[in-house]
């Protein structure tokens, strides 16, 4: 591809670094669906090879597909994360049916150091799930994650201390966490391990979880009256806090829905009567 002094990193630059000729490469964007790869676990396991080797006669990979198949999994919008590469050793003629062709695909080490780290932005025509290496070369590389990154555990399983919160909002290893926490709004819980008291809070609007929790990481109280009083008496009291999430809402959820959930949890957990909530 043409030299670019702007510093914009394209997929084609990675082809060059790996010694790949674009004409030897196919780039595939998989999506999760009930008729194929149903879950992320499917996409990361042996089902991916079984699923990918089966192609229709008029598939988008062409009559004679290239040698290296780079497999990506669609995430949000047009973004796709690299999973693994397969080497194509050709069609297996004896397996052919009236509808399907089957290819002898084998795991390849190509881009193996970038597995689950490399994220690209697909072209606007996402319905075209396979691209030649030459067509895919201009695709923007939007992320190459830290190889020591911490996987996001899911909203239901999240439970972190105040010290861990400091790392979540600032450390490169937690980039997946920040992406997730900045994408959703909802209701969270702060438990005071020293006193046993609870605080129910709401992260909504543009703040979402990441914005709201960044306030706590910065000053230990997030502007809450009772927590500010604790910080005034002991500036290090926040080290006793642990954070979790009670309910998640999409960014488009009505404000009234989040307000009702916040009121429900305050009532259910008695956080007004025995905790740190003042309203």
CSV table of C-alpha atoms in Angstrom, one decimal:
chain,number,residue,atom,x,y,z
A,1,UNK,CA,0.0,0.0,0.0
A,2,UNK,CA,1.1,3.6,-0.4
A,3,UNK,CA,3.4,5.2,2.1
A,4,UNK,CA,1.5,7.3,4.7
A,5,UNK,CA,3.4,9.8,6.9
A,6,UNK,CA,0.3,10.8,8.9
A,7,UNK,CA,0.8,7.9,11.3
A,8,UNK,CA,-2.6,6.4,10.6
A,9,UNK,CA,-2.2,2.6,11.1
A,10,UNK,CA,-4.0,0.5,8.5
A,11,UNK,CA,-4.5,-3.3,8.2
A,12,UNK,CA,-2.2,-3.2,5.2
A,13,UNK,CA,0.7,-2.0,7.3
A,14,UNK,CA,0.3,-5.1,9.4
A,15,UNK,CA,0.3,-7.2,6.3
A,16,UNK,CA,3.6,-5.6,5.4
A,17,UNK,CA,5.1,-6.2,8.8
A,18,UNK,CA,4.1,-9.9,8.7
A,19,UNK,CA,5.4,-10.4,5.2
A,20,UNK,CA,2.0,-11.1,3.8
A,21,UNK,CA,1.1,-10.3,0.2
A,22,UNK,CA,-2.5,-8.9,0.2
A,23,UNK,CA,-3.4,-11.2,-2.7
A,24,UNK,CA,-2.7,-14.2,-0.4
A,25,UNK,CA,-5.1,-13.0,2.3
A,26,UNK,CA,-8.9,-13.1,2.9
A,27,UNK,CA,-10.3,-11.1,5.8
A,28,UNK,CA,-13.6,-12.4,7.3
A,29,UNK,CA,-15.9,-10.6,9.7
A,30,UNK,CA,-18.0,-13.2,11.7
A,31,UNK,CA,-21.1,-12.2,13.6
A,32,UNK,CA,-22.9,-14.2,16.3
A,33,UNK,CA,-26.2,-15.6,15.1
A,34,UNK,CA,-28.5,-18.6,16.0
A,35,UNK,CA,-27.7,-20.4,12.7
A,36,UNK,CA,-23.9,-20.3,13.0
A,37,UNK,CA,-21.6,-19.1,15.8
A,38,UNK,CA,-24.1,-18.6,18.6
A,39,UNK,CA,-21.8,-17.3,21.3
A,40,UNK,CA,-18.4,-15.7,21.7
A,41,UNK,CA,-17.2,-19.1,23.1
A,42,UNK,CA,-18.2,-20.7,19.8
A,43,UNK,CA,-16.1,-18.1,17.9
A,44,UNK,CA,-13.1,-18.7,20.1
A,45,UNK,CA,-13.2,-22.5,20.0
A,46,UNK,CA,-13.0,-25.3,17.5
A,47,UNK,CA,-16.5,-24.5,16.2
A,48,UNK,CA,-15.0,-21.6,14.3
A,49,UNK,CA,-12.9,-23.8,12.1
A,50,UNK,CA,-15.8,-26.2,11.4
A,51,UNK,CA,-18.1,-23.2,10.7
A,52,UNK,CA,-15.7,-21.4,8.4
A,53,UNK,CA,-14.5,-24.3,6.3
A,54,UNK,CA,-18.1,-24.7,5.0
A,55,UNK,CA,-18.8,-22.3,2.2
A,56,UNK,CA,-21.6,-21.9,-0.4
A,57,UNK,CA,-20.8,-22.3,-4.1
A,58,UNK,CA,-21.3,-18.6,-4.6
A,59,UNK,CA,-19.5,-17.5,-1.4
A,60,UNK,CA,-17.8,-14.1,-1.1
A,61,UNK,CA,-14.3,-15.7,-0.9
A,62,UNK,CA,-14.4,-16.6,-4.6
A,63,UNK,CA,-13.9,-19.7,-6.6
A,64,UNK,CA,-10.3,-20.1,-5.5
A,65,UNK,CA,-10.0,-18.5,-2.1
A,66,UNK,CA,-6.5,-17.3,-1.0
A,67,UNK,CA,-4.1,-19.1,1.3
A,68,UNK,CA,-4.5,-17.2,4.6
A,69,UNK,CA,-7.9,-16.5,6.1
A,70,UNK,CA,-7.9,-13.9,8.9
A,71,UNK,CA,-11.0,-14.3,11.1
A,72,UNK,CA,-12.5,-11.3,13.0
A,73,UNK,CA,-15.5,-11.2,15.3
A,74,UNK,CA,-17.9,-8.2,15.0
A,75,UNK,CA,-18.1,-6.2,18.2
A,76,UNK,CA,-19.8,-2.8,18.3
A,77,UNK,CA,-20.7,-0.7,15.2
A,78,UNK,CA,-18.4,-1.6,12.4
A,79,UNK,CA,-15.5,-2.7,14.7
A,80,UNK,CA,-14.2,-6.3,14.6
A,81,UNK,CA,-11.7,-8.0,16.8
A,82,UNK,CA,-9.1,-10.5,15.4
A,83,UNK,CA,-9.6,-14.1,16.6
A,84,UNK,CA,-7.3,-16.3,14.7
A,85,UNK,CA,-5.9,-17.2,11.3
A,86,UNK,CA,-6.4,-20.3,9.1
A,87,UNK,CA,-4.3,-21.6,6.3
A,88,UNK,CA,-6.3,-22.8,3.3
A,89,UNK,CA,-5.0,-26.1,1.8
A,90,UNK,CA,-7.8,-26.1,-0.8
A,91,UNK,CA,-11.2,-27.6,-1.3
A,92,UNK,CA,-11.9,-31.2,-0.2
A,93,UNK,CA,-13.8,-32.3,-3.4
A,94,UNK,CA,-15.2,-35.5,-1.9
A,95,UNK,CA,-17.1,-33.5,0.7
A,96,UNK,CA,-18.8,-31.2,-1.9
A,97,UNK,CA,-22.6,-31.1,-2.0
A,98,UNK,CA,-25.1,-29.4,-4.3
A,99,UNK,CA,-25.0,-26.4,-1.9
A,100,UNK,CA,-21.7,-26.5,0.0
A,101,UNK,CA,-18.0,-26.6,-0.6
A,102,UNK,CA,-15.7,-27.7,2.2
A,103,UNK,CA,-12.1,-26.4,2.6
A,104,UNK,CA,-9.1,-28.0,4.3
A,105,UNK,CA,-8.4,-25.2,6.8
A,106,UNK,CA,-5.7,-25.5,9.4
A,107,UNK,CA,-4.7,-23.2,12.3
A,108,UNK,CA,-2.0,-20.7,11.2
A,109,UNK,CA,0.4,-18.7,13.4
A,110,UNK,CA,-0.2,-15.6,11.3
A,111,UNK,CA,-1.0,-12.6,13.6
A,112,UNK,CA,-1.1,-15.0,16.6
A,113,UNK,CA,0.5,-12.3,18.8
A,114,UNK,CA,-2.5,-10.1,18.0
A,115,UNK,CA,-5.3,-12.6,18.8
A,116,UNK,CA,-8.0,-10.9,20.8
A,117,UNK,CA,-6.0,-7.7,20.8
A,118,UNK,CA,-6.3,-6.3,17.3
A,119,UNK,CA,-9.4,-4.3,16.5
A,120,UNK,CA,-10.2,-2.9,13.0
A,121,UNK,CA,-13.0,-0.8,11.6
A,122,UNK,CA,-14.8,-2.6,8.7
A,123,UNK,CA,-16.0,-0.8,5.7
A,124,UNK,CA,-19.6,0.6,5.7
A,125,UNK,CA,-20.9,-2.4,3.7
A,126,UNK,CA,-20.8,-4.8,6.7
A,127,UNK,CA,-23.1,-7.1,4.8
A,128,UNK,CA,-20.0,-8.0,2.8
A,129,UNK,CA,-18.5,-10.2,5.4
A,130,UNK,CA,-15.4,-11.3,3.5
A,131,UNK,CA,-12.9,-9.1,1.8
A,132,UNK,CA,-9.8,-9.7,-0.2
A,133,UNK,CA,-6.6,-8.6,1.4
A,134,UNK,CA,-6.2,-5.9,-1.2
A,135,UNK,CA,-9.6,-4.5,-0.4
A,136,UNK,CA,-9.1,-4.8,3.3
A,137,UNK,CA,-5.7,-3.1,3.4
A,138,UNK,CA,-7.1,0.4,3.9
A,139,UNK,CA,-9.2,-0.7,6.9
A,140,UNK,CA,-8.2,1.4,10.0
A,141,UNK,CA,-6.5,-0.3,13.0
A,142,UNK,CA,-8.4,1.3,15.9
A,143,UNK,CA,-6.8,-0.7,18.7
A,144,UNK,CA,-4.0,-3.1,19.6
A,145,UNK,CA,-4.6,-3.9,23.2
A,146,UNK,CA,-2.0,-4.4,25.9
A,147,UNK,CA,-1.0,-8.1,25.8
A,148,UNK,CA,-1.4,-8.1,29.6
A,149,UNK,CA,-4.9,-6.6,29.5
A,150,UNK,CA,-7.4,-7.7,32.1
A,151,UNK,CA,-10.6,-9.2,30.6
A,152,UNK,CA,-13.8,-7.5,31.7
A,153,UNK,CA,-15.6,-10.0,33.9
A,154,UNK,CA,-19.1,-8.9,33.0
A,155,UNK,CA,-21.4,-6.5,34.8
A,156,UNK,CA,-23.0,-9.2,37.0
A,157,UNK,CA,-19.6,-10.5,38.2
A,158,UNK,CA,-17.9,-7.1,38.8
A,159,UNK,CA,-16.7,-6.6,42.3
A,160,UNK,CA,-13.7,-4.4,43.0
A,161,UNK,CA,-12.0,-2.6,45.8
A,162,UNK,CA,-11.2,1.1,45.9
A,163,UNK,CA,-7.5,0.4,45.1
A,164,UNK,CA,-8.6,-1.7,42.1
A,165,UNK,CA,-10.9,1.1,41.0
A,166,UNK,CA,-7.9,3.4,40.8
A,167,UNK,CA,-6.3,1.0,38.3
A,168,UNK,CA,-9.5,0.5,36.3
A,169,UNK,CA,-9.9,4.2,35.5
A,170,UNK,CA,-6.2,4.8,34.7
A,171,UNK,CA,-4.2,1.6,33.9
A,172,UNK,CA,-3.9,0.5,30.2
A,173,UNK,CA,-4.5,-3.1,31.3
A,174,UNK,CA,-8.1,-2.2,32.0
A,175,UNK,CA,-9.0,-0.7,28.6
A,176,UNK,CA,-11.7,-3.4,28.1
A,177,UNK,CA,-13.2,-2.5,31.4
A,178,UNK,CA,-13.4,1.2,30.5
A,179,UNK,CA,-15.0,0.4,27.2
A,180,UNK,CA,-17.7,-1.6,28.9
A,181,UNK,CA,-18.2,0.8,31.8
A,182,UNK,CA,-18.5,3.8,29.5
A,183,UNK,CA,-21.1,2.1,27.3
A,184,UNK,CA,-23.9,1.5,29.8
A,185,UNK,CA,-25.8,3.3,32.6
A,186,UNK,CA,-27.4,1.8,35.6
A,187,UNK,CA,-27.4,1.3,39.4
A,188,UNK,CA,-24.3,0.6,41.4
A,189,UNK,CA,-23.5,-0.3,45.0
A,190,UNK,CA,-20.7,0.9,47.3
A,191,UNK,CA,-20.3,-1.3,50.3
A,192,UNK,CA,-18.3,0.1,53.3
A,193,UNK,CA,-16.3,-2.9,54.5
A,194,UNK,CA,-15.4,-1.0,57.7
A,195,UNK,CA,-18.9,-0.1,58.9
A,196,UNK,CA,-21.0,-2.5,56.8
A,197,UNK,CA,-23.0,0.4,55.5
A,198,UNK,CA,-24.2,0.5,51.9
A,199,UNK,CA,-24.6,3.3,49.3
A,200,UNK,CA,-26.8,2.9,46.3
A,201,UNK,CA,-26.0,5.2,43.4
A,202,UNK,CA,-27.1,5.9,39.8
A,203,UNK,CA,-24.9,6.4,36.8
A,204,UNK,CA,-26.9,7.8,34.0
A,205,UNK,CA,-26.7,10.3,31.1
A,206,UNK,CA,-23.3,10.9,29.5
A,207,UNK,CA,-21.5,9.9,32.7
A,208,UNK,CA,-22.5,6.2,32.7
A,209,UNK,CA,-20.6,3.9,35.0
A,210,UNK,CA,-17.1,5.0,34.1
A,211,UNK,CA,-17.7,8.7,34.4
A,212,UNK,CA,-19.4,8.3,37.8
A,213,UNK,CA,-16.8,6.0,39.2
A,214,UNK,CA,-14.0,8.2,38.0
A,215,UNK,CA,-15.3,10.8,40.4
A,216,UNK,CA,-14.9,8.3,43.3
A,217,UNK,CA,-11.4,7.4,42.2
A,218,UNK,CA,-10.4,11.0,42.1
A,219,UNK,CA,-11.7,12.2,45.5
A,220,UNK,CA,-13.1,9.2,47.4
A,221,UNK,CA,-16.6,10.5,47.8
A,222,UNK,CA,-18.0,11.4,44.4
A,223,UNK,CA,-19.7,14.5,45.8
A,224,UNK,CA,-22.1,12.4,47.9
A,225,UNK,CA,-23.0,14.0,51.2
A,226,UNK,CA,-22.4,11.1,53.6
A,227,UNK,CA,-19.3,9.9,51.8
A,228,UNK,CA,-17.9,13.4,51.8
A,229,UNK,CA,-18.4,13.6,55.6
A,230,UNK,CA,-16.4,10.3,55.9
A,231,UNK,CA,-13.6,11.7,53.8
A,232,UNK,CA,-13.6,14.8,55.9
A,233,UNK,CA,-13.1,12.7,59.1
A,234,UNK,CA,-10.6,10.3,57.4
A,235,UNK,CA,-9.2,11.2,54.0
A,236,UNK,CA,-8.2,7.5,53.5
A,237,UNK,CA,-11.6,6.0,54.4
A,238,UNK,CA,-12.4,5.2,50.8
A,239,UNK,CA,-9.9,2.4,50.9
A,240,UNK,CA,-12.6,0.4,52.7
A,241,UNK,CA,-15.1,0.7,49.8
A,242,UNK,CA,-15.9,-2.0,47.3
A,243,UNK,CA,-17.9,-1.4,44.1
A,244,UNK,CA,-20.4,-3.6,42.3
A,245,UNK,CA,-23.3,-3.2,39.8
A,246,UNK,CA,-26.9,-3.9,40.7
A,247,UNK,CA,-28.6,-3.2,37.4
A,248,UNK,CA,-27.6,-2.3,33.9
A,249,UNK,CA,-29.6,-0.2,31.4
A,250,UNK,CA,-28.8,0.7,27.8
A,251,UNK,CA,-28.0,4.4,27.1
A,252,UNK,CA,-31.4,4.8,25.5
A,253,UNK,CA,-33.3,3.7,28.6
A,254,UNK,CA,-35.8,6.3,29.9
A,255,UNK,CA,-34.6,8.3,32.9
A,256,UNK,CA,-37.7,7.3,34.8
A,257,UNK,CA,-36.7,3.6,34.5
A,258,UNK,CA,-33.3,4.3,36.1
A,259,UNK,CA,-34.9,6.5,38.8
A,260,UNK,CA,-37.3,3.7,39.7
A,261,UNK,CA,-34.6,1.1,39.9
A,262,UNK,CA,-32.5,3.4,42.2
A,263,UNK,CA,-35.4,3.9,44.5
A,264,UNK,CA,-36.2,0.2,44.6
A,265,UNK,CA,-32.7,-0.8,45.6
A,266,UNK,CA,-32.5,1.9,48.3
A,267,UNK,CA,-35.6,0.6,49.8
A,268,UNK,CA,-34.7,-3.1,49.4
A,269,UNK,CA,-31.2,-2.6,50.9
A,270,UNK,CA,-32.3,-0.2,53.6
A,271,UNK,CA,-29.6,2.2,52.5
A,272,UNK,CA,-31.4,5.3,53.6
A,273,UNK,CA,-32.2,3.9,57.1
A,274,UNK,CA,-29.0,2.1,57.9
A,275,UNK,CA,-26.6,3.1,55.1
A,276,UNK,CA,-24.9,6.1,53.5
A,277,UNK,CA,-27.8,7.3,51.3
A,278,UNK,CA,-29.3,10.6,52.5
A,279,UNK,CA,-32.2,10.8,50.1
